[in-house]
JSON list of C-alpha atoms and ligand atoms in Angstrom, two decimals:
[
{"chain": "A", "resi": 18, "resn": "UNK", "atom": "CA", "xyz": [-29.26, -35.60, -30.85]},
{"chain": "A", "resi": 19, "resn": "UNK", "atom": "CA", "xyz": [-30.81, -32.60, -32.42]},
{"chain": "A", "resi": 20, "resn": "UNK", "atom": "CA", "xyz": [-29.73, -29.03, -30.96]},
{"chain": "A", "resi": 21, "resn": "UNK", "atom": "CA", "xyz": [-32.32, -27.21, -29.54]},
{"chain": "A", "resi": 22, "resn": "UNK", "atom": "CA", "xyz": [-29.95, -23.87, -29.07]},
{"chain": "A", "resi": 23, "resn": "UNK", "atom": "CA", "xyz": [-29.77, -23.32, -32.67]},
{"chain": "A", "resi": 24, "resn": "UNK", "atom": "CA", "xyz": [-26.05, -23.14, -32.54]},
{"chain": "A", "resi": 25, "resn": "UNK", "atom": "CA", "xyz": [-23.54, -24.41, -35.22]},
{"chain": "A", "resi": 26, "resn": "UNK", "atom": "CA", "xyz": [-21.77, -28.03, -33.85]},
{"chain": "A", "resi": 27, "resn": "UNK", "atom": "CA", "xyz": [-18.78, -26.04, -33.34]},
{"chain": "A", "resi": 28, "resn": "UNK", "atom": "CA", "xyz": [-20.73, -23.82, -31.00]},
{"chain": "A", "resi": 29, "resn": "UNK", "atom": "CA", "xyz": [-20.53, -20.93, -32.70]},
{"chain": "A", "resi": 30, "resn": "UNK", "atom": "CA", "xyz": [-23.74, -18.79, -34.09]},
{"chain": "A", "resi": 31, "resn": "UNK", "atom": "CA", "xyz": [-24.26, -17.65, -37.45]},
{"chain": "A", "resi": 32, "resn": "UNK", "atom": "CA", "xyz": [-22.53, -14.22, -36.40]},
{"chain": "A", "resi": 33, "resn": "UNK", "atom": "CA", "xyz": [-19.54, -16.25, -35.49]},
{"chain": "A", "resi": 34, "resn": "UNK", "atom": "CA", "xyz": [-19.69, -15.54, -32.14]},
{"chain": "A", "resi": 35, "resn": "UNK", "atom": "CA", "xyz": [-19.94, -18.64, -29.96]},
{"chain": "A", "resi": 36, "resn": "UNK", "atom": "CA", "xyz": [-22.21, -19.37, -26.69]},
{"chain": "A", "resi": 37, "resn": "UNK", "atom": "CA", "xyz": [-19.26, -19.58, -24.77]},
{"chain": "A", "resi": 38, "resn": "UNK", "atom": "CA", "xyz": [-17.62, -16.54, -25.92]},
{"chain": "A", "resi": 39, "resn": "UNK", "atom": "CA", "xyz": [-20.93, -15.06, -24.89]},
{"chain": "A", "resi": 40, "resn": "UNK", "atom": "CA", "xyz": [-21.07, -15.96, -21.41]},
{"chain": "A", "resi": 41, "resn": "UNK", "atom": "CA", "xyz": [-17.54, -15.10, -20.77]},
{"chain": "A", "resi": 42, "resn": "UNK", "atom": "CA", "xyz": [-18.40, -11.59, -22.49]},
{"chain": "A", "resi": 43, "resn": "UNK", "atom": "CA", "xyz": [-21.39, -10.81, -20.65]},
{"chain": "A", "resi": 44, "resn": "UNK", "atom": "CA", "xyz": [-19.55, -11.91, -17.50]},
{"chain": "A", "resi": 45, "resn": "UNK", "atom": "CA", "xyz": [-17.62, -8.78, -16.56]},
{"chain": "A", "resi": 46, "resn": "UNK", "atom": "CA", "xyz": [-20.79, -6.43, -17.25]},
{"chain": "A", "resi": 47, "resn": "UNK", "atom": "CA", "xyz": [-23.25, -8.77, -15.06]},
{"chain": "A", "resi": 48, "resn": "UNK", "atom": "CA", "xyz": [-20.50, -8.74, -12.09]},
{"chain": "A", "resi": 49, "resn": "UNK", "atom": "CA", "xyz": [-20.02, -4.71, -12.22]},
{"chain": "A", "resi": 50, "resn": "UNK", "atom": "CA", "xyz": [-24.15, -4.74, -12.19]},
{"chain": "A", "resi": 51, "resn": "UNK", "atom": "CA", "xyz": [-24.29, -7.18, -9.29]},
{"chain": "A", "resi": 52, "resn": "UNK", "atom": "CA", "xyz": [-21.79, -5.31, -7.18]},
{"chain": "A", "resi": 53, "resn": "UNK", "atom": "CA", "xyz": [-22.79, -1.99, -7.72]},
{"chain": "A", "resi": 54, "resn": "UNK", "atom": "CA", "xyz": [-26.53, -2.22, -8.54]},
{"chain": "A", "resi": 55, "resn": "UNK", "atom": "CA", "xyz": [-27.38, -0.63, -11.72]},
{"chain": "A", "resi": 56, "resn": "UNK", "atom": "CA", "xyz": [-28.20, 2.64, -11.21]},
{"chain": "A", "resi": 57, "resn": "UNK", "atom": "CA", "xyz": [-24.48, 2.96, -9.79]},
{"chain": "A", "resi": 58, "resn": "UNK", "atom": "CA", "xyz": [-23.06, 2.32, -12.89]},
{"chain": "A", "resi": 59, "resn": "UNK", "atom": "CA", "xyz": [-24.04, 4.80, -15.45]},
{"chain": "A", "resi": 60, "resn": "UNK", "atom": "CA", "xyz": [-21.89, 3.89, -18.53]},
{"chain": "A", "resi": 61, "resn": "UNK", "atom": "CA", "xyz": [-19.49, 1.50, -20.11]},
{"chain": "A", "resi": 62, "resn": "UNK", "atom": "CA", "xyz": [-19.72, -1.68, -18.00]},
{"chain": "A", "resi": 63, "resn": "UNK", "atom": "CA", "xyz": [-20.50, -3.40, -21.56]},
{"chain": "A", "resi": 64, "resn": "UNK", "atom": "CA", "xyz": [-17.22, -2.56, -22.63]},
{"chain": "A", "resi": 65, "resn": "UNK", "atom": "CA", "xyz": [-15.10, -3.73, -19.68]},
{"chain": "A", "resi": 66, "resn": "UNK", "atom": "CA", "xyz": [-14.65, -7.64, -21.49]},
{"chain": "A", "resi": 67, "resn": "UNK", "atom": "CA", "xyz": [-13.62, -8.38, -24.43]},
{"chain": "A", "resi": 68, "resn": "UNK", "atom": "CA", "xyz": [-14.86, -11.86, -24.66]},
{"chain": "A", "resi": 69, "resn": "UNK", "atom": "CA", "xyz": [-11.32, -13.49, -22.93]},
{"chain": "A", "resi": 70, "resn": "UNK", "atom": "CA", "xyz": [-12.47, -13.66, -19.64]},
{"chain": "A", "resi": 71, "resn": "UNK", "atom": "CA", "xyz": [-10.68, -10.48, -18.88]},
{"chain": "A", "resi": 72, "resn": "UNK", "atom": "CA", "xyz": [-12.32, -7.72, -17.43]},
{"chain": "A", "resi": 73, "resn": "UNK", "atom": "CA", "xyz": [-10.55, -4.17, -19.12]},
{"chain": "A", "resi": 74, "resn": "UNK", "atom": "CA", "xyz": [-11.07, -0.42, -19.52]},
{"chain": "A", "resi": 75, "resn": "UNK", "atom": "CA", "xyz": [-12.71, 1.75, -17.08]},
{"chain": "A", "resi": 76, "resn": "UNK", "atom": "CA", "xyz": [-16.61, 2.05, -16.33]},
{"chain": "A", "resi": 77, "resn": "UNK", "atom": "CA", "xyz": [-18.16, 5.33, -14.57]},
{"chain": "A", "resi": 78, "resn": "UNK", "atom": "CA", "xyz": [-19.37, 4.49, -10.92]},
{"chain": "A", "resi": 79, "resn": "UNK", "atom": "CA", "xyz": [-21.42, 7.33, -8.70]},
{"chain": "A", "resi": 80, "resn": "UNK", "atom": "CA", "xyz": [-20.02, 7.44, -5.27]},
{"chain": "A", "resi": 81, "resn": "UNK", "atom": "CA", "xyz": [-21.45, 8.30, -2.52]},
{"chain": "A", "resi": 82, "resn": "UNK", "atom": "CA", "xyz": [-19.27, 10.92, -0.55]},
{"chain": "A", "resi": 83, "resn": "UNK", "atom": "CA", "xyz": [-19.50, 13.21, 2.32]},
{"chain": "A", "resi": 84, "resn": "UNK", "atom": "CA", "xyz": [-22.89, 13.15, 1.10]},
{"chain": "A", "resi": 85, "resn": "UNK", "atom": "CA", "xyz": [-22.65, 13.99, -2.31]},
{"chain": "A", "resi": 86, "resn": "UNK", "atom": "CA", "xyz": [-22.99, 12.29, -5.57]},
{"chain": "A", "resi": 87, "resn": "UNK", "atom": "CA", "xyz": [-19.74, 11.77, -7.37]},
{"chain": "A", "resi": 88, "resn": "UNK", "atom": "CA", "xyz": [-19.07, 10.04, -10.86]},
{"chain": "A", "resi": 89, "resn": "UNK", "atom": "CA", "xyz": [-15.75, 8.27, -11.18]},
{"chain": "A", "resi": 90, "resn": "UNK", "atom": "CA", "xyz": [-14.07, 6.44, -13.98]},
{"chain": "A", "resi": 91, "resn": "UNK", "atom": "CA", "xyz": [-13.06, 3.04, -12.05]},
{"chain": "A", "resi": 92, "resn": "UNK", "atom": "CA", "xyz": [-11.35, 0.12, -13.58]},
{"chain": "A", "resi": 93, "resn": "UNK", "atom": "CA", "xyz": [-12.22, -3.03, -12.05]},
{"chain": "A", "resi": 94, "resn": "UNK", "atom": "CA", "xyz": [-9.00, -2.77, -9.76]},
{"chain": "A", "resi": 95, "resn": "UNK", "atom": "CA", "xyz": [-9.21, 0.80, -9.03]},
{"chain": "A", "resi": 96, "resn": "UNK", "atom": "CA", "xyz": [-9.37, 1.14, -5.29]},
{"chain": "A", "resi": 97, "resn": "UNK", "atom": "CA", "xyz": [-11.54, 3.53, -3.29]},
{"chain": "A", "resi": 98, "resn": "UNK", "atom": "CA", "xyz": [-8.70, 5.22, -1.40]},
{"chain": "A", "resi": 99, "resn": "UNK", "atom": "CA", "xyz": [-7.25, 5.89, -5.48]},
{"chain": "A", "resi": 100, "resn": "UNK", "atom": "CA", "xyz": [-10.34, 7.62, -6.61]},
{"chain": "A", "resi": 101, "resn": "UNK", "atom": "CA", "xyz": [-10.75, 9.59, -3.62]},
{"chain": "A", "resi": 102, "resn": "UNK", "atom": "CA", "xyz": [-7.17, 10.85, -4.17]},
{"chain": "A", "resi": 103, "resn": "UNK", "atom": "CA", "xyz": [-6.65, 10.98, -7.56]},
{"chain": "A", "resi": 104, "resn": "UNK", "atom": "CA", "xyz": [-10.01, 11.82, -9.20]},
{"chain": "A", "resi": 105, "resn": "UNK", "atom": "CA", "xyz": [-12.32, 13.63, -5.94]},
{"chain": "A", "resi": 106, "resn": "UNK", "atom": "CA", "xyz": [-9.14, 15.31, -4.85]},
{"chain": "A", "resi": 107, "resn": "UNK", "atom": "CA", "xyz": [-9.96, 14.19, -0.89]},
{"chain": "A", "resi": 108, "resn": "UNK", "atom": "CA", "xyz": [-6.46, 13.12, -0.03]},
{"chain": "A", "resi": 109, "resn": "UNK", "atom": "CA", "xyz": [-6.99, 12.87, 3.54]},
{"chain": "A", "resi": 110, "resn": "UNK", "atom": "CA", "xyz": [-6.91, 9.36, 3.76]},
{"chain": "A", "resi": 111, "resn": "UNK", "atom": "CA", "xyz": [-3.13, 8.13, 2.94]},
{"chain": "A", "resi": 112, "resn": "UNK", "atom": "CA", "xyz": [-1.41, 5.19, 1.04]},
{"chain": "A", "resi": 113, "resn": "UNK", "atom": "CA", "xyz": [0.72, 3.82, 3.18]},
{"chain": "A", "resi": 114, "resn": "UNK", "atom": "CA", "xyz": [-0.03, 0.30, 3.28]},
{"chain": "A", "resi": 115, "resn": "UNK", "atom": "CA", "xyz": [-2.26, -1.84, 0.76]},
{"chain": "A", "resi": 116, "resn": "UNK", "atom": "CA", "xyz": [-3.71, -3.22, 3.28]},
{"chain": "A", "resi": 117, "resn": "UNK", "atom": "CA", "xyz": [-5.21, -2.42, 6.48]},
{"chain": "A", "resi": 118, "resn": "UNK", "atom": "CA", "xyz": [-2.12, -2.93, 8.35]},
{"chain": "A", "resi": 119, "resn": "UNK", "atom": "CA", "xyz": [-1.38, 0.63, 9.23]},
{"chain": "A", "resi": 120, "resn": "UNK", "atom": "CA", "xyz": [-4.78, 2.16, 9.57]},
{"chain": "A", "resi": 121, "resn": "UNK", "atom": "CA", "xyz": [-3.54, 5.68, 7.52]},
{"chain": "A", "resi": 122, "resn": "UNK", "atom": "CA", "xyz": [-6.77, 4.95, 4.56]},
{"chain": "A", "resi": 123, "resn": "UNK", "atom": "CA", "xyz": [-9.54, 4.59, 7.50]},
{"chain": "A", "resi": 124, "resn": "UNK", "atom": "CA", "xyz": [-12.95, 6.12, 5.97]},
{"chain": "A", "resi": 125, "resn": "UNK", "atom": "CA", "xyz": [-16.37, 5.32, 7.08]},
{"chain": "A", "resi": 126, "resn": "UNK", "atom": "CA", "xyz": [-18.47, 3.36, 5.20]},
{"chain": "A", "resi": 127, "resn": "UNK", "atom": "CA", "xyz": [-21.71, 2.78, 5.78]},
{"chain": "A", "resi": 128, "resn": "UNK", "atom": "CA", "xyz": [-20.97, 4.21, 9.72]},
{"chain": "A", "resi": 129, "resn": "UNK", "atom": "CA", "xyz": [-18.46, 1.70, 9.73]},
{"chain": "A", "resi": 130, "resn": "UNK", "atom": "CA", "xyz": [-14.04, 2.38, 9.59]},
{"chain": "A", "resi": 131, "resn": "UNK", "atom": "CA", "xyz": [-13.01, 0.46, 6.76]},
{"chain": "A", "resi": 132, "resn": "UNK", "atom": "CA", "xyz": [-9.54, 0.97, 4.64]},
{"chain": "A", "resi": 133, "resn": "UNK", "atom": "CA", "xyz": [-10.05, 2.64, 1.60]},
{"chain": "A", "resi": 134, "resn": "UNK", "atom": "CA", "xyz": [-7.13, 0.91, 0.09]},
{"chain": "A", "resi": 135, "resn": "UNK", "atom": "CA", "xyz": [-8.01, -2.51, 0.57]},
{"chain": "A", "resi": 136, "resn": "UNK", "atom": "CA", "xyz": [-11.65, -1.59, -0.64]},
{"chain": "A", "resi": 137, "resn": "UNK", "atom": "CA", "xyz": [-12.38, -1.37, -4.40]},
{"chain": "A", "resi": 138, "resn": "UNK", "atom": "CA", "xyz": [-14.15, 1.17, -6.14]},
{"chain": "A", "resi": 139, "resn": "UNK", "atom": "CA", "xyz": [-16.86, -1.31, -7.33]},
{"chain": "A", "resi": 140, "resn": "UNK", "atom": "CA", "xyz": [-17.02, -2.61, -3.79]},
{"chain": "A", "resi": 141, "resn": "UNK", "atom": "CA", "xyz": [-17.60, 0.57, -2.58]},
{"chain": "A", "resi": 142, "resn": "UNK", "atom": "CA", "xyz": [-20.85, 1.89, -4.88]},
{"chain": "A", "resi": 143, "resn": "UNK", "atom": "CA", "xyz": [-23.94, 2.23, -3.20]},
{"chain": "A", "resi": 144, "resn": "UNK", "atom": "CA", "xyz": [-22.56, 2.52, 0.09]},
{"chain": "A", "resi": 145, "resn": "UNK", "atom": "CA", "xyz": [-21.97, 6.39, 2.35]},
{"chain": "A", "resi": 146, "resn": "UNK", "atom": "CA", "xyz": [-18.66, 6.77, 2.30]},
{"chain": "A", "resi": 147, "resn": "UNK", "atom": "CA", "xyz": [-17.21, 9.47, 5.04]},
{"chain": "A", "resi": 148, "resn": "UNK", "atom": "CA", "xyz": [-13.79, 10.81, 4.69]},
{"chain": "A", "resi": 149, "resn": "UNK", "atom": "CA", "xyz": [-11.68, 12.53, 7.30]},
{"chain": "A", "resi": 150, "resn": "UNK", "atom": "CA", "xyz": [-12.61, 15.69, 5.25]},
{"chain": "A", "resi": 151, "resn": "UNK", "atom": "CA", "xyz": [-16.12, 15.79, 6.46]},
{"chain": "A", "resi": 152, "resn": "UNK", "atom": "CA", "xyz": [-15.17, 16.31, 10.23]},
{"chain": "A", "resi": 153, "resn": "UNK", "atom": "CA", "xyz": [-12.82, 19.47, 9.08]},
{"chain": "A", "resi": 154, "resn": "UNK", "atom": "CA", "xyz": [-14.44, 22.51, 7.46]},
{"chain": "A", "resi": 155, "resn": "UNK", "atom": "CA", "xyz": [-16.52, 25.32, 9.00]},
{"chain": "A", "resi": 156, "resn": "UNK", "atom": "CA", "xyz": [-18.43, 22.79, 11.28]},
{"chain": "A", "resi": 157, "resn": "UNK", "atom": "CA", "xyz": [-15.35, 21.16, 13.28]},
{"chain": "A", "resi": 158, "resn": "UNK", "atom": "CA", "xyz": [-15.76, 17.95, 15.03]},
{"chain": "A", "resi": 159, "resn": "UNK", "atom": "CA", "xyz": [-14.76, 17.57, 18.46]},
{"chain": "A", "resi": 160, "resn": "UNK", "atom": "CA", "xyz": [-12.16, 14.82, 17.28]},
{"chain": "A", "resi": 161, "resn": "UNK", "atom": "CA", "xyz": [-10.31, 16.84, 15.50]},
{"chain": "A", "resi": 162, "resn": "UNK", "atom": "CA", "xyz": [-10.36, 19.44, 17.89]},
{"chain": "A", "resi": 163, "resn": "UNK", "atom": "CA", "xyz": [-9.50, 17.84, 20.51]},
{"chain": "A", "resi": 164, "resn": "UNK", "atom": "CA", "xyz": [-6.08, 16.63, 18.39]},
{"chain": "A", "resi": 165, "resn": "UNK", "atom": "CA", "xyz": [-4.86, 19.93, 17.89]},
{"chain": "A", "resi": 166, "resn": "UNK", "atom": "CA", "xyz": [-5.86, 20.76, 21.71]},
{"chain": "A", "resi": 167, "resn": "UNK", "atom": "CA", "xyz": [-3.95, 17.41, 22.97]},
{"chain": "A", "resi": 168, "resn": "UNK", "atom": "CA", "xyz": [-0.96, 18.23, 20.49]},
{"chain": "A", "resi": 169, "resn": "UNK", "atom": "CA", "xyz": [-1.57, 14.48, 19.30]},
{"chain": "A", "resi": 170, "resn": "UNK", "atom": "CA", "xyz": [0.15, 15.00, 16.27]},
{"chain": "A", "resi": 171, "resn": "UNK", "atom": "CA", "xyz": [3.79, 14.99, 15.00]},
{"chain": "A", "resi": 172, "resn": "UNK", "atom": "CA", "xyz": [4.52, 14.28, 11.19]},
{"chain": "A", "resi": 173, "resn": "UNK", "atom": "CA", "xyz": [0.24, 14.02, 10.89]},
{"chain": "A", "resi": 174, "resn": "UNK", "atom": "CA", "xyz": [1.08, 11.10, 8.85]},
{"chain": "A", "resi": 175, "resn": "UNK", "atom": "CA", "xyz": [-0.89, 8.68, 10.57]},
{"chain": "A", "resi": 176, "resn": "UNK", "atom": "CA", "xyz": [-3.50, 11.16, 11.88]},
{"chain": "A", "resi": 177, "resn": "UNK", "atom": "CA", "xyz": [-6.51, 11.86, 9.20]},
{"chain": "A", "resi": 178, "resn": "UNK", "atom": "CA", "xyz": [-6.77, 7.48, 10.16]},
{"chain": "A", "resi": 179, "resn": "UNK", "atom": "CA", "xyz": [-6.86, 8.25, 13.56]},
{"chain": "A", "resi": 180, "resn": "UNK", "atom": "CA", "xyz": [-9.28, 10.98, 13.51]},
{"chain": "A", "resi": 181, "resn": "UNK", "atom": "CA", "xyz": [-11.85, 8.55, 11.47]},
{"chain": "A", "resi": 182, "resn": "UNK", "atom": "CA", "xyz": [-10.57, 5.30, 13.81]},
{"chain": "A", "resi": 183, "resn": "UNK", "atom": "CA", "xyz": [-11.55, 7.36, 17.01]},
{"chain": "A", "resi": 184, "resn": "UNK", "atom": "CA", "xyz": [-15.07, 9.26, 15.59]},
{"chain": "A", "resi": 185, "resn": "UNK", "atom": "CA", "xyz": [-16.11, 5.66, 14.78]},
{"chain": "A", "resi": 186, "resn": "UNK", "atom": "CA", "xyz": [-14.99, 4.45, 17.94]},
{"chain": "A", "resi": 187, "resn": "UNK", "atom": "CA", "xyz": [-16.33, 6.90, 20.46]},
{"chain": "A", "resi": 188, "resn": "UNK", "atom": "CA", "xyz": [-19.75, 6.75, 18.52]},
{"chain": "A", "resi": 189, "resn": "UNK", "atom": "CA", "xyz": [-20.30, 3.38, 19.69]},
{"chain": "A", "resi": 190, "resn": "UNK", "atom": "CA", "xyz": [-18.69, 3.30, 22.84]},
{"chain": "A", "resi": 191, "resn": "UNK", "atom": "CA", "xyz": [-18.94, 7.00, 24.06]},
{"chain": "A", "resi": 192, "resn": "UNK", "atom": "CA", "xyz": [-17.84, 6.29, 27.27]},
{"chain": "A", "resi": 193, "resn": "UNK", "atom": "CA", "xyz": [-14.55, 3.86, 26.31]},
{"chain": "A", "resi": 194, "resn": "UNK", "atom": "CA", "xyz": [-12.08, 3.47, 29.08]},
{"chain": "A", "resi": 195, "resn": "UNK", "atom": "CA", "xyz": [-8.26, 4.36, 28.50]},
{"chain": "A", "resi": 196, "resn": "UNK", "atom": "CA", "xyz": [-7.60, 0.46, 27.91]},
{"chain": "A", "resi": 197, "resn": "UNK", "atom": "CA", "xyz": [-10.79, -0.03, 25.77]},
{"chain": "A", "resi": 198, "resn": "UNK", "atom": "CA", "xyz": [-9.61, 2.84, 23.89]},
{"chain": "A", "resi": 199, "resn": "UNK", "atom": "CA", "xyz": [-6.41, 1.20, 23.01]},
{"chain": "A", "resi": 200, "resn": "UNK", "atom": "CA", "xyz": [-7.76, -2.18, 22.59]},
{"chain": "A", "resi": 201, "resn": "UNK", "atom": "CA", "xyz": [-10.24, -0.48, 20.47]},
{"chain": "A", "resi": 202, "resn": "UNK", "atom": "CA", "xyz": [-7.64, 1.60, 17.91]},
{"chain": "A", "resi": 203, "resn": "UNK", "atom": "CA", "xyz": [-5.27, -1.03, 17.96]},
{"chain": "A", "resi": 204, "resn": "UNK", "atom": "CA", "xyz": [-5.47, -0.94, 14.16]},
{"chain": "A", "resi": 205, "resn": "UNK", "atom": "CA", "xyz": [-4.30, 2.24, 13.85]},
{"chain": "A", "resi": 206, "resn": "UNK", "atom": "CA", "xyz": [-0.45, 2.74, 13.81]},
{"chain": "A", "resi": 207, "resn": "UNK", "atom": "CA", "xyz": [1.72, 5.82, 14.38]},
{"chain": "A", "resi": 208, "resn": "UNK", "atom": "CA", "xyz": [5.51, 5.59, 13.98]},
{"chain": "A", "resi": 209, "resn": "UNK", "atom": "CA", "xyz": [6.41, 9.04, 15.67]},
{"chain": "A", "resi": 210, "resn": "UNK", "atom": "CA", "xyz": [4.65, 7.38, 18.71]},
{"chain": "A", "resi": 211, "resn": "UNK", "atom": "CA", "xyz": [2.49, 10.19, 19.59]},
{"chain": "A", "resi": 212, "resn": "UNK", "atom": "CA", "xyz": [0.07, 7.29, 21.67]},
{"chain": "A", "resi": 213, "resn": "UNK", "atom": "CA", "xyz": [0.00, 9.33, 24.78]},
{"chain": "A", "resi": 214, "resn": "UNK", "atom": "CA", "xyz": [-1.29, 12.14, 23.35]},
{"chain": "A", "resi": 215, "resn": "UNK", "atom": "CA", "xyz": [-4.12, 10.58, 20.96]},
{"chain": "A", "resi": 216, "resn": "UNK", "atom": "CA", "xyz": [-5.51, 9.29, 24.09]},
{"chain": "A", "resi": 217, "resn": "UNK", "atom": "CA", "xyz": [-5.41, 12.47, 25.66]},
{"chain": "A", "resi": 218, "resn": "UNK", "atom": "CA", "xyz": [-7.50, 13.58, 22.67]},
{"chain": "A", "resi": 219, "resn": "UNK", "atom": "CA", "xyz": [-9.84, 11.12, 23.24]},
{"chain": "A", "resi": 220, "resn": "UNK", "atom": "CA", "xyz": [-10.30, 11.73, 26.95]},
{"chain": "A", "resi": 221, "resn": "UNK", "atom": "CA", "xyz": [-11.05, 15.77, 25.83]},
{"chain": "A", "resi": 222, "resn": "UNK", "atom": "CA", "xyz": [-13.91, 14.29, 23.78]},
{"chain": "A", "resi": 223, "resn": "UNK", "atom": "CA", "xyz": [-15.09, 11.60, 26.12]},
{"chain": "A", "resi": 224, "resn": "UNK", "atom": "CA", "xyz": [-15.19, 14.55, 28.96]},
{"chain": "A", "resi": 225, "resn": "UNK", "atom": "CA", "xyz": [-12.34, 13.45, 31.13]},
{"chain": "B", "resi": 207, "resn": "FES", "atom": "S1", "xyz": [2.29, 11.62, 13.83]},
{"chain": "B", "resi": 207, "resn": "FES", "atom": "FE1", "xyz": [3.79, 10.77, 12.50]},
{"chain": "B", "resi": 207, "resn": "FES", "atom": "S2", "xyz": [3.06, 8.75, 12.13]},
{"chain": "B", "resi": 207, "resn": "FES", "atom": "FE2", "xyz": [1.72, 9.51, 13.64]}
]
């Protein structure tokens, strides 16, 4: 049967580089693209496969934080919470699971808590990402506030997670009773047990 692809019978084009070679090549570039839409990755997705099937190397994603624009260099494993730490210097959110077990990486994204280190960077592209950060600074949330006013804190380990878990929270359910509160956070851990207290916080916010 005559090819209609042009290709040698062992697959393989004139440049020695065969169709399937191709497709596996092309693969790693077209799934960075799809992810993260292409205007959130501005260089070097062509580079991330050699032609194995292997995705390598690092691309440069734009993140959306805190409501700026951020580049990062991500490889395709990189996680959110690592670039926010390591490369945007917002080390709020902390590693202590890589999962969401322990709620210490909450951010926002998209209005949404989500754990930064379950959450790669690719994954993450396109998407308003809020760190703990953002409720700190000159314009103080009440969460935070109400933290230091409730003493809801010991090591502060767990806390920049809690402060997220509970703005998200209370944003939807403003009015949360004590038990829908803790139903609510129950993703969130803290091992000096300062429970009481966080829930004090909350009640400051909530207005009693
Ligand atoms: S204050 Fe130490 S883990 Fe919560």
């Amino acid at each position: 049967m005559k090819r209609i692809t042009g290709d040698a019978p062992s697959g393989r084009v004139a440049s020695g580089f065969s169709r399937r070679e191709f497709l596996r090549g092309s693969g790693a570039a077209a799934a960075a693209t799809a992810l993260v839409g292409a205007g959130e990755v501005a260089a070097g997705a062509q580079d991330a496969d050699k032609g194995d099937g292997v995705a390598r190397g690092k691309i440069t994603v734009v993140l959306d934080v805190n409501g700026a624009k951020h580049e990062v260099q991500a490889e395709p494993r990189t996680t959110l919470l690592d670039a926010l730490r390591n490369q945007l210097h917002l080390t709020g959110a902390k590693p202590v699971s890589t999962d969401p077990s322990s709620g210490a990486a909450t951010v926002l994204v998209d209005g949404k808590p989500a754990c930064a280190a379950s959450m790669l960077v690719l994954q993450a592209a396109g998407k308003k990402i809020q760190t703990v950060e953002s409720l700190g600074g000159t314009k103080l949330d009440p969460v935070p506030a109400a933290f230091v006013s409730a003493d809801a804190e010991q090591c502060g380990f767990c806390t920049p997670g809690f402060v997220v878990a509970v703005r998200a929270f209370l944003n939807e359910h403003p009015k949360a009773t004590d038990d829908e509160i803790r139903s609510g956070l129950n993703g969130n851990i803290c091992r000096c047990g300062t429970y009481a207290n966080i829930i004090r916080a909350i009640a400051i916010v909530r207005g009693g």
